């Protein structure tokens, strides 16, 4: 796919120009994308490559808990786990970040301050995104003030699907401004975007508006992350880097539970965006139970025998 | 059963040869490895191609068994007994098929019939134990104090079994039934030289209300698969009935000890004799609780 370098001001000047640009993006071949993602999913990753992939995947996990029943105690336990996923093995890498609601950021900070583990917070009336811009901005400021390093915002799918792209664009720009130094992950909730073409458009829209990461899902909607959707987003960040020179990260979230799935995603990353994205700074997994499965597989590779769920934490 | 004469007797029909597969999580998958091995009778004549399970099939089977633990161990003893009795009913319906399968290995008609009858009777016998074993191995303990002290048996969890090489059907039933009647779920490696009755048993189990994953049957080489089960951290018990190689048995016992598995060591067993409780109790754990006999708050009430 070739996209001519858009002069941002011209494209984002009005809803009409933005719409013309987004609808001018090449359409996604759905059958082709599905087949490509499925074909890459059959790649066999064994022995030393598997060891490497598992450790890389652990270091890319945004360990997430976004439940109404979250307590400070639960969040602290999760943060502690992010620091040392396998307490018996210091060679096990730390997770990339802990992802929580804004009210829990301070609790995470107590545990992970001074470590490599980042604090990510969802904001902007997560997960629906149905609130006024003022409320959303306050939500973001709260989270940043509490010490969040990364903000996961949701776009307004209603506006996007209604074709009010400029509204979505301006909202992301405003949130990005409220983020200050915090990196902004834009959740597109691909499960609600209906078509792959919309996924590509939403990706470009988010990146044009200043997203540091594009993220598939909130995890509250099914389907959440799928390999073909992630493939399309990886193509988008690759093309965006080629046309604008700015690199954007990708975060599939929700529904990735096994090491096998995670490794399939890593293959997608390597084959689509390239190994420049095989880095926790540019690729993340939004997950909770995935980490346990990665640890079980890591133990299997290390000890030569199968491990069991009794040997990892209950989350 | 595929036999040579099924094709020749009625040459107008093509022989419908059976594909023997594994039984994992209530489904009949082929081995992940794609391998099979030739099963022969005593004279070396071809009997069937059986799936040769790999370590990954064993892993999948353990996962299925683990997934079934909550439902099966949580079912009432009465319900488990009913389901197992239903299995016996279905076994009875397949009597002729089991006899024919055993005869294909050169077992005489009389011996095959005796073995199938004994296997069905044993299954019924174990089915009856589901709501009785707790009274025999548990109960109220006499203590010198103002409290009750009660012991109750609980299932161990996932148990790996190596079925005896012979008798293929009676031996298999004699290791599977006592493990599941108390609420365990099992992964069993069938007799390597005579696996066909095990797969027919799987077909019985699949159609008898037994939840998927409670019994998982692998065919193949115990020497290849058993070490993976013995060292698997998510397997809680191991019955080595079918391991005849003493060195292998020792290795498996050592591997099992690493993860503190409950173990039944291989021993010479007369499979036709009354088994008693010997194969049920190894995979039970005794939980003991106490409870005060009376307290002030309840005085004068009917409590």
XYZ file of C-alpha atoms in Angstrom:
618
model
C 0.000 0.000 0.000
C 1.329 3.437 -0.828
C -0.094 6.495 0.758
C 1.069 9.878 -0.362
C 2.486 11.906 2.475
C -0.429 13.935 3.732
C 0.184 17.541 4.584
C -1.439 17.306 7.977
C -2.926 20.795 7.978
C -4.634 20.274 4.652
C -6.029 16.883 5.608
C -7.277 17.855 9.015
C -8.548 21.260 8.082
C -12.167 20.228 7.886
C -14.329 17.153 8.244
C -14.636 17.027 4.468
C -10.890 16.914 3.791
C -10.309 14.426 6.602
C -13.090 12.274 5.288
C -11.741 12.507 1.768
C -8.302 11.413 2.979
C -9.520 8.525 5.151
C -11.879 7.249 2.489
C -9.085 7.637 -0.047
C -6.971 5.076 1.800
C -6.759 1.828 -0.158
C -9.468 -0.632 0.853
C -8.524 -3.708 2.857
C -8.777 -7.053 1.111
C -10.623 -8.896 3.883
C -10.065 -12.375 2.535
C -6.421 -11.572 1.905
C -5.888 -10.125 5.394
C -7.550 -13.112 7.049
C -5.530 -15.558 4.984
C -2.265 -13.697 5.564
C -2.811 -13.591 9.331
C -3.783 -17.274 9.377
C -0.757 -18.253 7.288
C 1.636 -16.377 9.562
C -0.062 -18.050 12.525
C 1.170 -21.428 11.350
C 4.834 -20.434 11.591
C 6.655 -22.916 13.812
C 8.651 -21.240 16.580
C 10.702 -23.778 18.546
C 13.554 -24.206 21.047
C 15.817 -21.151 21.361
C 13.503 -18.986 19.242
C 10.649 -19.947 21.518
C 12.650 -19.099 24.629
C 13.430 -15.702 23.103
C 9.817 -15.138 22.059
C 8.437 -16.023 25.488
C 10.791 -13.670 27.314
C 10.074 -10.926 24.790
C 6.338 -11.468 25.182
C 6.605 -11.296 28.994
C 8.455 -7.989 28.680
C 5.658 -6.682 26.441
C 2.732 -7.481 28.709
C 0.615 -4.605 29.980
C -0.655 -6.480 33.004
C -4.224 -5.332 33.179
C -7.022 -5.290 35.685
C -10.072 -3.216 34.830
C -12.820 -4.585 37.006
C -15.404 -2.834 39.080
C -14.238 -5.084 41.908
C -10.591 -3.913 41.818
C -9.240 -3.140 45.257
C -5.980 -1.433 46.236
C -4.788 -4.798 47.546
C -5.471 -6.599 44.301
C -3.815 -3.866 42.285
C -0.733 -3.898 44.515
C -0.469 -7.661 44.139
C -0.652 -7.277 40.376
C 1.989 -4.543 40.377
C 4.276 -6.742 42.453
C 3.767 -9.515 39.967
C 4.646 -7.164 37.099
C 7.968 -6.394 38.785
C 8.891 -10.037 39.316
C 6.603 -12.269 37.268
C 8.466 -15.371 38.412
C 9.606 -14.740 41.983
C 11.782 -17.863 41.898
C 13.728 -16.784 38.838
C 15.444 -13.395 38.719
C 16.294 -13.918 35.037
C 12.619 -13.596 34.159
C 12.007 -10.133 32.664
C 9.566 -7.679 34.229
C 6.285 -6.916 32.512
C 6.088 -3.686 30.500
C 3.396 -1.949 32.480
C 0.469 -2.269 34.819
C -2.794 -1.024 33.369
C -5.500 0.104 35.806
C -8.263 2.626 36.353
C -7.174 6.182 37.293
C -8.261 5.714 40.911
C -5.749 2.872 41.289
C -2.732 4.631 39.764
C -1.381 5.820 43.105
C -1.459 2.279 44.491
C 0.509 0.944 41.545
C 2.968 3.791 41.833
C 3.838 2.848 45.420
C 4.992 -0.545 44.193
C 6.619 0.105 40.835
C 8.200 3.540 41.436
C 11.838 3.497 40.373
C 11.525 0.344 38.280
C 11.229 -0.188 34.535
C 7.550 -1.071 34.899
C 5.351 1.718 33.582
C 2.002 2.774 34.946
C -0.736 2.832 32.364
C -4.168 4.165 33.138
C -7.311 4.009 31.097
C -9.117 7.316 30.917
C -11.702 9.278 28.911
C -14.781 7.549 30.330
C -13.438 4.062 29.655
C -14.790 1.731 28.263
C -17.722 3.427 26.487
C -16.143 6.810 25.846
C -19.614 8.312 26.056
C -18.998 11.465 28.066
C -18.416 15.105 27.326
C -14.938 16.200 26.302
C -14.587 18.197 29.527
C -15.142 15.094 31.649
C -12.755 13.083 29.513
C -10.003 15.685 29.791
C -10.444 15.843 33.571
C -10.247 12.065 33.695
C -6.923 12.187 31.832
C -5.519 15.010 33.995
C -6.457 13.042 37.117
C -4.610 9.986 35.912
C -1.535 11.942 34.841
C -1.489 13.857 38.125
C -1.625 10.560 40.019
C 1.513 9.469 38.189
C 0.438 7.583 35.083
C 3.189 7.213 32.452
C 0.775 6.107 29.776
C -2.854 6.945 29.081
C -5.162 4.513 27.300
C -8.025 6.518 25.821
C -11.057 5.272 23.954
C -12.268 7.007 20.827
C -15.880 7.916 20.434
C -17.040 5.103 18.147
C -20.430 6.733 17.768
C -18.906 9.826 16.196
C -16.500 7.763 14.122
C -19.214 5.520 12.703
C -21.401 8.562 12.049
C -18.619 9.973 9.892
C -17.831 12.884 12.234
C -14.097 12.227 11.881
C -12.998 15.728 12.757
C -14.772 15.453 16.102
C -12.855 12.279 16.910
C -9.646 13.860 15.646
C -10.024 16.956 17.777
C -10.860 14.883 20.810
C -7.653 12.869 20.448
C -5.660 16.072 19.950
C -7.165 17.539 23.125
C -6.472 14.391 25.132
C -2.931 14.232 23.789
C -2.405 17.767 25.017
C -3.783 16.869 28.445
C -1.401 13.912 28.601
C 1.686 16.115 28.738
C 4.675 13.761 28.811
C 2.568 10.630 29.197
C 2.380 8.439 26.098
C -1.059 8.201 24.602
C -2.557 4.885 23.530
C -5.682 5.262 21.455
C -8.182 2.427 21.788
C -10.202 2.044 18.603
C -12.438 -0.808 19.868
C -12.128 -2.637 16.578
C -14.906 -5.034 17.597
C -17.320 -2.144 17.133
C -15.834 -0.731 13.939
C -17.570 -3.332 11.768
C -15.193 -3.404 8.787
C -11.449 -3.747 8.240
C -11.579 -0.570 6.155
C -12.779 1.249 9.257
C -9.890 -0.235 11.254
C -7.431 1.181 8.737
C -9.174 4.573 8.759
C -9.346 4.725 12.546
C -5.649 3.806 12.743
C -4.665 6.645 10.410
C -7.002 9.067 12.117
C -5.510 8.265 15.525
C -1.946 8.538 14.281
C -2.590 11.819 12.495
C -4.047 13.170 15.745
C -0.887 12.305 17.645
C -1.372 8.820 19.108
C 1.815 7.216 20.424
C 0.184 3.800 20.342
C -2.855 2.418 18.576
C -4.676 -0.215 20.564
C -7.314 -2.662 19.379
C -9.790 -3.001 22.185
C -10.982 -2.264 25.656
C -11.303 -5.946 26.402
C -14.945 -5.359 27.301
C -16.295 -6.109 23.827
C -16.116 -9.341 21.896
C -14.412 -9.823 19.477
C -11.410 -8.104 21.024
C -7.976 -8.318 19.410
C -7.742 -10.651 16.433
C -4.687 -11.389 14.289
C -6.093 -9.876 11.058
C -7.076 -6.637 12.789
C -3.633 -6.419 14.335
C -2.107 -7.122 10.934
C -3.978 -4.149 9.457
C -2.834 -1.914 12.301
C 0.761 -3.054 11.898
C 0.570 -2.193 8.204
C -0.796 1.200 9.162
C 2.052 2.023 11.565
C 4.591 0.791 9.017
C 3.118 3.006 6.299
C 2.726 5.917 8.670
C 6.428 5.732 9.529
C 7.287 5.601 5.847
C 5.146 8.616 4.956
C 5.543 10.880 7.980
C 8.743 9.658 9.660
C 6.970 9.207 13.013
C 6.911 5.791 14.646
C 3.790 4.623 16.438
C 3.342 1.563 18.634
C 0.669 -1.147 18.475
C -1.146 -2.824 21.333
C -3.538 -5.713 20.775
C -5.630 -6.189 23.887
C -8.221 -8.671 25.022
C -8.628 -12.318 24.160
C -4.915 -13.173 24.005
C -4.597 -15.903 26.608
C -1.995 -18.409 25.519
C 1.701 -18.271 24.745
C 0.939 -19.768 21.360
C -1.339 -16.818 20.544
C 1.243 -14.335 21.787
C 3.950 -15.888 19.611
C 1.643 -15.702 16.595
C 1.320 -11.967 17.208
C 5.095 -11.606 17.448
C 5.425 -13.339 14.079
C 2.878 -10.870 12.664
C 4.886 -7.965 14.051
C 8.142 -9.227 12.635
C 6.718 -10.004 9.207
C 4.554 -6.894 8.851
C 6.035 -3.916 10.664
C 9.519 -5.398 11.019
C 11.796 -6.185 13.929
C 11.965 -2.491 14.833
C 8.652 -3.098 16.570
C 9.842 -6.181 18.469
C 10.416 -4.022 21.512
C 8.227 -3.286 24.537
C 8.500 0.392 23.649
C 6.650 -0.226 20.378
C 4.548 -3.314 20.898
C 2.463 -4.395 23.887
C -0.010 -7.066 24.835
C -2.973 -5.900 26.885
C -3.651 -9.016 28.933
C -3.994 -10.537 32.348
C -4.149 -14.339 32.167
C -1.616 -14.418 29.317
C 1.258 -13.763 31.719
C 0.549 -16.949 33.683
C 0.562 -19.035 30.543
C 3.823 -17.441 29.412
C 5.333 -18.289 32.799
C 4.131 -21.892 32.560
C 5.700 -22.216 29.108
C 8.865 -20.545 30.312
C 9.082 -23.074 33.133
C 8.522 -25.901 30.680
C 11.392 -24.688 28.512
C 13.627 -24.282 31.553
C 12.913 -27.511 33.421
C 11.998 -29.826 30.563
C 8.725 -30.878 32.125
C 5.226 -29.474 32.038
C 4.268 -27.024 34.730
C 0.823 -26.457 36.182
C -1.425 -23.624 37.331
C -0.637 -24.462 40.971
C 2.797 -22.957 40.373
C 1.712 -19.465 39.344
C -0.376 -16.857 41.102
C -4.134 -16.734 41.113
C -5.161 -13.364 39.735
C -13.405 -54.432 13.542
C -11.702 -54.487 10.173
C -11.035 -58.069 9.163
C -9.849 -59.496 5.932
C -12.978 -61.489 5.299
C -15.358 -58.560 5.670
C -14.178 -57.515 2.219
C -14.048 -60.951 0.652
C -17.354 -62.336 1.963
C -19.339 -59.726 0.161
C -17.070 -58.482 -2.559
C -19.652 -55.974 -3.756
C -18.949 -53.861 -0.673
C -15.748 -52.099 0.167
C -14.512 -52.806 3.669
C -15.254 -49.900 5.989
C -12.095 -49.823 8.002
C -12.104 -48.099 11.319
C -9.713 -45.267 12.107
C -8.691 -45.657 15.717
C -8.119 -42.259 17.278
C -7.401 -40.865 20.712
C -10.028 -39.721 23.203
C -9.270 -36.298 24.668
C -11.736 -33.910 26.269
C -14.714 -35.850 24.959
C -13.502 -35.631 21.344
C -11.692 -38.117 19.140
C -8.639 -36.334 17.721
C -5.828 -37.954 15.760
C -2.448 -37.771 17.402
C -0.958 -34.286 17.143
C 2.187 -36.016 15.825
C 0.264 -37.611 12.962
C 1.779 -40.977 13.859
C 0.119 -44.359 14.044
C 1.372 -47.854 14.760
C 0.359 -51.269 13.563
C -1.453 -53.461 16.060
C -1.029 -57.176 15.432
C -2.419 -60.350 16.943
C -0.396 -63.063 18.663
C 0.646 -64.507 15.277
C 1.800 -61.171 13.920
C -1.230 -60.693 11.684
C -2.487 -57.151 11.117
C -5.375 -56.104 13.359
C -5.559 -52.302 13.204
C -3.682 -49.053 12.885
C -3.799 -47.227 16.208
C -2.868 -43.600 16.882
C 0.520 -43.231 18.475
C 0.116 -40.446 21.027
C 2.930 -37.955 21.580
C 3.878 -35.891 24.611
C 1.740 -33.048 23.290
C -1.297 -35.300 23.192
C -0.522 -36.143 26.819
C -0.278 -32.429 27.595
C -3.608 -31.743 25.900
C -5.174 -34.652 27.760
C -3.967 -33.307 31.116
C -5.401 -29.904 30.232
C -8.750 -31.511 29.392
C -8.669 -33.569 32.582
C -7.867 -30.502 34.679
C -10.726 -28.638 33.075
C -13.132 -31.416 34.012
C -12.105 -31.684 37.676
C -14.405 -28.984 39.052
C -17.549 -30.318 37.447
C -16.866 -34.014 38.072
C -15.590 -33.741 41.633
C -18.366 -31.260 42.346
C -21.093 -33.615 41.138
C -22.947 -35.451 43.883
C -21.800 -38.977 44.617
C -25.269 -40.138 43.646
C -24.990 -38.439 40.254
C -21.542 -39.920 39.610
C -22.884 -43.354 40.466
C -25.786 -42.912 38.076
C -23.518 -41.845 35.244
C -21.128 -44.740 35.834
C -24.023 -47.168 35.918
C -25.164 -45.713 32.627
C -21.685 -46.451 31.253
C -22.148 -50.065 32.350
C -25.446 -50.204 30.471
C -23.721 -49.028 27.314
C -20.879 -51.491 27.849
C -23.453 -54.261 28.026
C -24.868 -53.093 24.697
C -21.446 -53.420 23.086
C -20.672 -56.817 24.601
C -20.345 -58.621 21.286
C -18.033 -55.964 19.903
C -15.702 -56.202 22.886
C -15.648 -59.992 22.646
C -14.839 -59.792 18.929
C -12.054 -57.293 19.566
C -10.450 -59.472 22.194
C -10.787 -62.519 19.959
C -8.983 -60.673 17.182
C -5.911 -60.827 19.416
C -6.211 -64.620 19.678
C -8.060 -64.741 22.982
C -10.358 -67.782 23.008
C -14.112 -67.267 22.797
C -14.638 -68.450 26.353
C -11.852 -66.350 27.800
C -12.963 -63.264 25.853
C -16.543 -63.609 27.056
C -15.400 -64.113 30.625
C -13.191 -61.041 30.451
C -15.902 -58.800 28.992
C -18.439 -59.987 31.575
C -15.958 -59.442 34.373
C -15.179 -55.941 33.048
C -18.843 -54.934 32.922
C -19.501 -56.414 36.366
C -16.527 -54.599 37.761
C -17.754 -51.314 36.323
C -21.150 -51.849 37.964
C -19.448 -52.796 41.222
C -17.385 -49.609 41.238
C -20.411 -47.500 40.234
C -22.074 -48.645 43.437
C -19.143 -47.427 45.510
C -19.622 -43.757 44.601
C -21.859 -42.935 47.571
C -20.427 -45.564 49.930
C -16.698 -45.014 49.915
C -17.008 -41.969 52.187
C -18.634 -44.043 54.923
C -15.918 -46.664 54.747
C -12.789 -44.525 54.607
C -14.204 -41.443 56.351
C -16.483 -40.826 59.286
C -16.679 -39.367 62.748
C -13.511 -39.797 64.787
C -13.796 -40.431 68.517
C -12.039 -37.598 70.332
C -11.712 -36.629 73.982
C -13.128 -33.128 73.782
C -16.328 -31.129 73.435
C -16.221 -31.163 69.667
C -16.954 -33.397 66.704
C -14.054 -34.526 64.564
C -15.009 -35.653 61.104
C -12.905 -37.053 58.285
C -14.086 -37.054 54.692
C -12.314 -38.382 51.604
C -11.788 -35.985 48.713
C -10.547 -36.719 45.205
C -6.897 -36.000 44.478
C -7.500 -34.287 41.126
C -5.927 -35.346 37.847
C -4.603 -38.906 37.843
C -2.450 -40.475 35.140
C -2.870 -44.212 34.668
C -0.893 -46.769 32.700
C -3.303 -49.622 31.993
C -2.000 -53.200 32.148
C -0.945 -54.745 28.836
C -3.205 -57.713 29.594
C -6.049 -58.244 30.191
C -6.628 -55.319 27.854
C -10.233 -54.537 28.735
C -10.604 -55.821 32.289
C -7.277 -54.255 33.224
C -8.282 -50.904 31.747
C -11.636 -50.893 33.519
C -9.939 -51.943 36.753
C -7.690 -48.890 36.782
C -10.080 -46.278 35.316
C -13.281 -46.981 37.256
C -11.826 -46.788 40.797
C -10.058 -43.513 39.982
C -13.079 -41.706 38.545
C -15.769 -43.053 40.875
C -14.419 -40.914 43.702
C -14.320 -37.742 41.579
C -10.860 -37.768 40.036
C -10.355 -37.196 36.327
C -7.891 -39.384 34.462
C -5.487 -39.616 31.570
C -4.965 -43.279 30.785
C -2.459 -44.896 28.465
C -4.141 -47.995 27.027
C -2.461 -51.356 26.585
C 0.132 -50.798 23.861
C -0.201 -54.211 22.151
C -4.020 -54.357 22.512
C -5.434 -50.818 22.305
C -8.640 -51.459 20.338
C -10.960 -52.249 23.291
C -9.821 -48.979 24.895
C -11.032 -46.956 21.927
C -14.334 -48.819 21.934
C -14.594 -48.012 25.646
C -13.994 -44.375 24.691
C -16.954 -44.545 22.311
C -19.028 -45.895 25.171
C -17.910 -43.095 27.484
C -18.554 -40.446 24.842
C -22.203 -41.456 24.611
C -22.954 -41.977 28.277
C -23.375 -38.587 30.015
C -19.842 -38.704 31.359
C -18.623 -35.087 31.073
C -15.911 -34.622 28.440
C -12.394 -34.696 29.899
C -13.174 -36.953 32.875
C -11.578 -39.885 31.064
C -8.952 -39.252 28.403
C -7.542 -42.251 26.594
C -4.195 -42.280 24.811
C -2.875 -45.145 22.727
C 0.812 -45.533 22.066
C 4.009 -46.286 23.903
C 3.902 -45.908 27.704
C 7.700 -45.713 27.647
C 7.390 -42.572 25.526
C 4.365 -40.888 27.121
C 4.457 -41.906 30.781
C 7.623 -39.922 31.663
C 5.883 -36.706 30.517
C 2.885 -37.504 32.690
C 5.042 -38.524 35.646
C 6.955 -35.222 35.576
C 3.905 -33.063 34.750
C 3.309 -30.621 37.598
C -0.428 -30.556 36.999
C -0.883 -34.311 37.456
C -1.662 -35.241 41.057
C -1.571 -39.033 40.983
C 0.056 -41.824 39.014
C -0.876 -45.497 38.693
C 1.901 -47.537 37.090
C -0.078 -50.778 36.749
C 1.023 -51.374 33.171
C 4.736 -50.624 33.530
C 6.618 -53.920 33.367
C 10.140 -52.573 32.920
C 11.497 -52.207 36.468
C 14.029 -49.522 35.509
C 11.375 -47.421 33.778
C 9.103 -47.828 36.794
C 11.854 -46.544 39.080
C 12.508 -43.561 36.812
C 8.807 -42.731 36.754
C 8.560 -43.004 40.525
C 11.470 -40.599 40.922
C 9.924 -38.130 38.468
C 6.583 -38.410 40.269
C 8.234 -37.801 43.630
C 9.577 -34.455 42.390
C 6.048 -33.101 42.282
C 4.744 -35.126 45.263
C 2.318 -37.264 43.301
C 0.285 -40.006 44.897
C 1.631 -43.194 43.403
C 0.533 -46.774 42.867
C 3.630 -48.806 42.109
C 3.521 -51.652 39.634
C 2.894 -55.040 41.264
C 1.728 -58.465 40.211
C -2.050 -58.193 40.356
C -4.657 -60.871 39.689
C -7.068 -58.689 37.744
C -9.884 -61.214 38.014
C -9.839 -61.163 41.824
C -11.992 -58.878 43.975
C -10.013 -55.619 44.084
C -11.409 -54.333 47.381
C -10.619 -50.690 48.078
C -6.997 -51.027 46.998
C -7.302 -48.895 43.836
C -9.787 -46.337 45.169
C -8.028 -45.172 48.308
C -4.664 -44.197 46.777
C -6.299 -41.325 44.939
C -8.283 -39.981 47.850
C -7.123 -37.358 50.296
C -8.592 -37.296 53.757
C -9.785 -33.914 54.937
C -10.503 -33.675 58.656
C -12.548 -30.935 60.273
C -13.819 -30.299 63.770
C -16.951 -28.618 64.966
C -18.036 -27.648 68.504
C -20.671 -29.894 70.037
C -22.574 -27.055 71.673
C -22.146 -23.406 72.471
C -23.905 -20.968 74.741
C -25.648 -19.121 71.941
C -27.509 -22.225 70.873
C -28.536 -23.435 74.308
C -32.220 -24.031 74.674
C -32.796 -24.111 70.953
C -33.295 -27.076 68.754
C -29.801 -26.599 67.309
